[in-house]
Coordinates of C-alpha atoms in Angstrom, one line a residue:
M296 CA 33.3 -22.7 -84.7
K297 CA 35.0 -20.7 -88.2
N298 CA 37.1 -22.8 -88.9
G299 CA 34.8 -26.5 -88.4
T300 CA 36.5 -27.8 -85.8
F301 CA 33.7 -27.0 -82.9
I302 CA 30.9 -28.5 -85.8
D303 CA 34.0 -31.8 -86.5
N304 CA 33.7 -32.3 -83.3
I305 CA 30.2 -31.7 -81.7
D306 CA 29.7 -35.0 -80.0
T307 CA 32.5 -33.6 -77.4
F308 CA 30.5 -30.9 -76.2
D309 CA 27.8 -31.1 -73.4
L310 CA 24.6 -29.3 -73.8
E311 CA 25.8 -26.4 -72.4
Q312 CA 28.5 -25.6 -74.0
I313 CA 27.0 -26.7 -77.1
Q314 CA 23.9 -24.0 -76.5
P315 CA 25.4 -20.1 -77.3
F316 CA 26.3 -21.1 -79.9
L317 CA 22.9 -22.3 -81.1
P318 CA 22.1 -19.8 -83.5
S319 CA 25.0 -20.0 -85.7
L320 CA 24.1 -24.0 -85.5
L321 CA 21.6 -23.9 -86.9
L322 CA 22.1 -21.7 -89.3
S323 CA 25.1 -24.4 -90.3
S324 CA 23.1 -27.0 -90.0
F325 CA 20.7 -25.9 -93.3
S326 CA 23.4 -23.6 -95.2
S327 CA 23.0 -24.6 -98.9
A328 CA 26.8 -23.0 -98.5
C329 CA 27.9 -25.8 -95.9
V330 CA 30.9 -27.2 -96.0
F331 CA 30.9 -29.4 -93.9
S332 CA 30.6 -33.5 -94.2
D333 CA 27.5 -36.0 -94.5
E334 CA 28.8 -37.5 -91.5
S335 CA 29.6 -33.8 -89.2
L336 CA 26.1 -32.3 -90.2
D337 CA 24.0 -35.5 -89.5
Q338 CA 26.7 -35.9 -86.4
L339 CA 25.4 -31.9 -86.0
R340 CA 21.6 -31.7 -86.1
R341 CA 22.1 -35.1 -83.7
R342 CA 23.2 -33.0 -81.1
L343 CA 20.8 -29.7 -82.0
L344 CA 17.2 -32.1 -81.7
E345 CA 18.1 -32.1 -78.4
F346 CA 17.7 -28.5 -77.8
P347 CA 13.7 -27.8 -77.2
Q348 CA 13.8 -24.3 -78.1
C349 CA 15.5 -24.4 -81.9
N350 CA 12.9 -25.2 -83.2
S351 CA 11.4 -21.5 -82.8
L352 CA 14.4 -20.3 -82.7
F353 CA 14.7 -21.7 -86.4
Q354 CA 11.7 -19.9 -87.7
I355 CA 13.4 -16.6 -86.1
L356 CA 16.8 -17.6 -88.0
S357 CA 14.0 -18.3 -91.2
A358 CA 11.9 -15.2 -91.0
D359 CA 12.5 -12.6 -93.2
V360 CA 15.1 -9.8 -92.7
M361 CA 14.4 -7.9 -96.7
A362 CA 10.7 -7.5 -95.2
V363 CA 13.1 -6.3 -92.0
E364 CA 15.2 -3.5 -93.6
N365 CA 12.6 -2.5 -96.6
D366 CA 10.3 -1.5 -93.1
L367 CA 13.0 0.2 -90.9
N368 CA 14.2 2.1 -93.8
K369 CA 10.5 3.7 -94.6
A370 CA 9.3 3.5 -91.1
T371 CA 7.7 6.4 -89.1
V372 CA 8.0 7.7 -85.7
E373 CA 3.6 6.3 -85.8
D374 CA 5.4 2.3 -86.8
I375 CA 8.5 3.0 -84.2
D376 CA 5.9 4.0 -81.5
S377 CA 3.3 0.9 -82.9
I378 CA 6.3 -1.4 -82.7
R379 CA 7.2 -0.6 -79.0
K380 CA 3.7 -2.0 -77.8
I381 CA 4.6 -5.3 -79.1
P382 CA 4.9 -7.4 -75.8
F383 CA 7.7 -10.0 -77.9
E384 CA 7.3 -13.2 -76.1
T385 CA 3.7 -13.5 -77.5
A386 CA 4.8 -11.8 -80.8
P387 CA 5.4 -13.6 -83.9
P388 CA 8.7 -15.1 -85.0
Q389 CA 9.0 -12.2 -88.1
M390 CA 7.4 -9.7 -85.5
K391 CA 9.8 -10.4 -83.0
L392 CA 13.1 -10.3 -85.9
K393 CA 11.0 -6.8 -86.7
I394 CA 10.7 -5.6 -82.6
V395 CA 14.4 -6.0 -82.0
A396 CA 15.7 -4.9 -85.3
F397 CA 13.7 -1.5 -84.3
L398 CA 15.3 -1.7 -81.2
L399 CA 18.7 -2.2 -81.7
D400 CA 18.4 0.9 -84.4
R401 CA 17.6 2.8 -81.9
I402 CA 20.3 1.5 -79.6
A403 CA 22.6 2.4 -82.5
R404 CA 21.2 6.3 -83.0
N405 CA 21.1 6.7 -79.5
M406 CA 17.7 7.5 -79.6
D407 CA 16.5 4.9 -77.4
D408 CA 15.1 6.4 -74.0
G409 CA 15.7 3.1 -72.2
T410 CA 11.9 1.6 -72.4
N411 CA 11.2 -1.7 -73.8
L412 CA 15.6 -2.5 -72.7
D413 CA 14.0 -5.1 -70.0
I414 CA 13.8 -7.6 -73.3
F415 CA 17.6 -8.2 -72.4
E416 CA 16.9 -9.5 -69.0
Q417 CA 14.0 -12.2 -68.9
E418 CA 15.6 -14.7 -69.2
S419 CA 12.8 -16.9 -70.6
T420 CA 13.2 -15.1 -74.8
L421 CA 16.8 -14.3 -74.2
E422 CA 17.4 -16.3 -76.4
E423 CA 15.6 -15.5 -78.9
V424 CA 16.3 -12.4 -78.7
V425 CA 19.6 -12.6 -79.5
C426 CA 19.2 -15.3 -82.2
A427 CA 17.0 -12.4 -83.8
M428 CA 20.3 -10.2 -83.2
T429 CA 22.3 -12.2 -85.0
V430 CA 20.1 -11.9 -88.0
C431 CA 20.4 -8.1 -88.0
A432 CA 24.0 -8.6 -87.4
L433 CA 24.8 -11.4 -89.7
Y434 CA 22.0 -9.8 -92.7
M435 CA 22.1 -6.3 -92.1
P436 CA 26.3 -4.6 -91.1
N437 CA 25.7 -2.5 -92.3
R438 CA 22.9 -1.2 -89.8
F439 CA 24.0 -3.8 -87.2
D440 CA 27.9 -5.0 -87.3
P441 CA 29.2 -5.8 -83.7
A442 CA 31.7 -3.4 -84.4
L443 CA 29.3 -1.1 -84.9
I444 CA 27.1 -1.5 -82.6
I445 CA 29.8 -2.4 -80.1
H446 CA 29.4 1.4 -78.0
P447 CA 25.6 2.0 -77.1
L448 CA 24.8 -1.6 -76.4
L449 CA 27.5 -1.5 -73.7
S450 CA 25.3 0.4 -71.9
I451 CA 22.0 -1.5 -72.2
P452 CA 21.1 -4.2 -68.6
N453 CA 23.1 -7.3 -69.2
A454 CA 25.3 -6.3 -71.3
V455 CA 27.8 -8.5 -71.0
T456 CA 26.0 -11.6 -70.8
V457 CA 24.4 -10.2 -74.8
I458 CA 27.2 -9.1 -76.3
T459 CA 29.0 -12.7 -75.4
M460 CA 26.3 -14.5 -76.8
L461 CA 25.7 -11.8 -79.8
I462 CA 29.5 -12.5 -80.7
C463 CA 29.9 -16.8 -80.6
N464 CA 27.4 -16.5 -83.6
V465 CA 29.2 -14.3 -85.4
S466 CA 32.1 -15.5 -84.7
D467 CA 33.7 -13.8 -87.6
S468 CA 33.7 -9.7 -85.6
L469 CA 35.6 -11.1 -82.2
E470 CA 38.2 -10.2 -83.2
S471 CA 37.0 -6.9 -84.8
T472 CA 35.4 -6.2 -81.5
V473 CA 37.8 -7.2 -79.2
D474 CA 40.3 -5.0 -81.1
Y475 CA 37.4 -2.2 -80.3
L476 CA 37.2 -2.7 -76.8
L477 CA 40.7 -2.3 -76.6
R478 CA 41.2 0.9 -78.4
V479 CA 37.8 2.7 -77.3
Q480 CA 38.4 5.4 -74.7
L481 CA 36.0 6.1 -71.8
L482 CA 35.9 8.8 -69.1
D483 CA 35.4 7.0 -66.4
D484 CA 38.0 3.9 -64.9
D485 CA 35.0 3.1 -62.7
N486 CA 30.9 3.9 -63.8
V487 CA 28.7 1.4 -66.0
I488 CA 29.9 0.9 -69.6
S489 CA 33.9 0.7 -69.0
K490 CA 33.0 -2.1 -66.5
N491 CA 31.0 -3.7 -68.6
R492 CA 33.1 -3.1 -71.3
N493 CA 36.6 -4.9 -68.8
N494 CA 34.4 -7.9 -68.7
L495 CA 32.8 -8.3 -71.7
L496 CA 36.9 -8.0 -73.1
L497 CA 38.0 -10.8 -69.9
K498 CA 34.7 -13.5 -71.4
L499 CA 35.5 -12.5 -75.0
L500 CA 39.6 -13.6 -74.7
S501 CA 38.1 -16.3 -72.7
I502 CA 36.8 -17.8 -75.9
D503 CA 39.9 -16.8 -78.0
P504 CA 42.8 -17.1 -74.9
Y505 CA 45.3 -16.6 -78.3
L506 CA 44.3 -13.3 -78.6
V507 CA 45.1 -12.7 -75.3
E508 CA 49.1 -11.9 -75.1
R509 CA 48.8 -10.2 -78.5
S510 CA 45.8 -7.4 -76.0
I511 CA 48.1 -6.4 -73.6
S512 CA 51.0 -5.8 -75.8
Q513 CA 48.7 -3.0 -77.8
L514 CA 47.0 -1.8 -74.6
L515 CA 51.2 -0.9 -73.4
D516 CA 52.1 -0.2 -77.3
A517 CA 49.2 3.0 -77.1
N518 CA 51.3 3.9 -73.8
T519 CA 47.7 5.6 -72.3
S520 CA 47.2 5.3 -68.8
N521 CA 43.8 3.6 -69.1
G522 CA 45.4 1.3 -71.4
N523 CA 47.6 0.9 -69.2
S524 CA 45.3 0.0 -66.4
L525 CA 43.5 -2.9 -68.8
A526 CA 46.7 -4.2 -69.6
L527 CA 47.4 -5.2 -66.0
M528 CA 43.8 -5.9 -65.4
L529 CA 44.3 -8.8 -68.0
I530 CA 48.5 -9.6 -67.2
C531 CA 46.7 -11.2 -63.7
V532 CA 43.4 -12.2 -64.7
C533 CA 44.4 -13.8 -68.6
L534 CA 47.8 -14.9 -67.2
S535 CA 49.5 -18.1 -65.4
S536 CA 51.7 -16.8 -62.8
A537 CA 54.7 -17.8 -64.9
Q538 CA 53.1 -16.1 -67.6
L539 CA 53.0 -13.3 -65.1
I540 CA 56.1 -13.1 -64.2
N541 CA 57.2 -13.2 -68.2
N542 CA 55.1 -10.5 -69.7
L543 CA 55.5 -7.9 -66.5
L544 CA 59.2 -8.3 -67.0
C545 CA 59.0 -7.6 -70.5
A546 CA 56.6 -4.3 -70.1
L547 CA 58.6 -3.3 -67.4
L548 CA 61.8 -3.2 -68.8
N549 CA 61.3 -2.3 -72.3
K550 CA 57.9 0.5 -71.3
R551 CA 59.5 2.6 -69.1
S552 CA 55.8 4.3 -68.9
L553 CA 53.8 1.1 -67.3
A554 CA 56.1 1.4 -64.1
A555 CA 56.0 5.1 -63.8
F556 CA 51.8 4.6 -64.2
I557 CA 51.6 1.5 -61.7
H558 CA 53.8 4.2 -58.8
R559 CA 50.8 6.5 -59.1
S560 CA 48.9 4.3 -59.6
S561 CA 48.2 3.0 -56.5
D562 CA 44.7 3.0 -55.4
K563 CA 43.9 1.4 -58.8
P564 CA 42.0 -1.8 -58.8
A565 CA 44.6 -3.1 -61.8
V566 CA 47.7 -1.6 -59.5
K567 CA 46.2 -4.2 -56.6
L568 CA 45.2 -6.4 -58.2
L569 CA 49.3 -7.0 -59.5
R570 CA 50.3 -6.9 -56.2
D571 CA 48.2 -10.0 -54.3
R572 CA 49.3 -12.2 -57.9
I573 CA 52.7 -10.6 -57.3
S574 CA 53.2 -12.0 -53.4
E575 CA 50.9 -15.1 -54.8
A576 CA 53.8 -15.5 -57.5
I577 CA 56.2 -15.8 -54.8
S578 CA 54.9 -18.4 -53.1
A579 CA 54.0 -20.5 -56.3
F580 CA 57.5 -21.2 -57.2
S581 CA 60.6 -22.3 -55.1
S582 CA 63.7 -21.6 -57.4
R583 CA 65.1 -18.4 -56.0
F584 CA 65.5 -17.2 -59.8
A585 CA 61.7 -17.0 -59.5
V586 CA 61.5 -15.1 -57.0
F587 CA 64.3 -12.5 -57.9
S588 CA 62.5 -12.1 -60.9
V589 CA 59.2 -10.8 -59.0
I590 CA 61.6 -8.7 -56.6
L591 CA 63.6 -7.4 -60.4
I592 CA 59.5 -6.7 -60.9
S593 CA 58.8 -4.9 -57.5
Y594 CA 62.1 -2.9 -57.8
E595 CA 61.1 -1.5 -61.5
A596 CA 57.1 -0.8 -60.6
D597 CA 57.8 0.1 -57.0
L598 CA 55.2 -2.1 -55.1
S599 CA 55.3 -3.0 -51.9
L600 CA 54.6 -6.4 -51.3
T601 CA 52.9 -8.9 -48.6
T602 CA 53.8 -12.6 -48.4
E603 CA 52.0 -15.5 -47.1
S604 CA 54.8 -17.8 -44.4
S605 CA 55.5 -20.3 -46.7
C606 CA 57.8 -17.9 -48.6
T607 CA 59.4 -16.3 -45.3
H608 CA 62.6 -18.1 -45.5
Y609 CA 62.9 -15.2 -48.6
D610 CA 63.7 -11.6 -46.4
I611 CA 61.9 -9.2 -49.5
Q612 CA 62.8 -6.4 -48.2
K613 CA 66.3 -8.0 -48.0
L614 CA 66.5 -8.7 -51.4
Q615 CA 65.2 -5.3 -52.8
A616 CA 67.4 -3.8 -50.6
N617 CA 70.5 -5.6 -52.4
F618 CA 68.7 -5.1 -56.0
K619 CA 69.0 -1.4 -55.6
E620 CA 72.1 -1.6 -54.8
I621 CA 73.3 -3.2 -57.5
R622 CA 71.8 -1.4 -60.1
A623 CA 73.1 2.1 -58.6
N624 CA 76.8 0.5 -58.7

């Protein structure tokens, strides 16, 4: 989106691929500061006509943001309570923006008591909710830039879908959001917020795969238990078998703490996933060099591997023993 390639090639995408970006595409199609050619804009507008919801989204995008921000600044407790009682579905566009802005403000300040959060689970109006969130993020960044509100948003219902849709339409915030998700320290790997963080990170990295290896390096450099666990998850989920071998081999040889983490964390989901991926990698490669690389990884990380029948011609235990003897000498 940011470099214009998406819009210039809009006719090559199907409706499902275009739909997550509707708010930002609508803004681009009518922006006076638009840098796209007339031909590209005509193509974009023709494609947008294929979406019947564009009219309601455009009305939200055209709402008076300054008025909403002024209302936020001077809102009383009574004002907040009054707005919370207005149903989003039947509200006019200006009020829809106001409802979402007030809700985001409460969420960002950890003042929400759980009411009205079902707005994020209503499929029929979710696009309008995200559209209003996009307006808030773009035009009130001091309050609602995604990097500022990402942490409290991780606890809302349907968090991964909602935040991903938002980031699709505030594309400049993708890298800063990924960076925040990599840095944030969460107390429990198994709680809802941690799971949402992990799943959201995978979603965002699928949008921009160029961030994957940089993210892995950043996590490994942090040299923390949570960072190593998250790095292993990214290595196992985001990389091909060849990339996995290369990245993991370098990481284990250069960052000794990762091997120690794997050794003492055999029951963690990321290590279990790693064990499965390593076994798959042995099956995927026929060259002895590739398999030996995997054996080196398994030795450095002290992994117990199980192998499929397709690779039983490699005696894994024997190779590991031979490597151990070589290293000892």
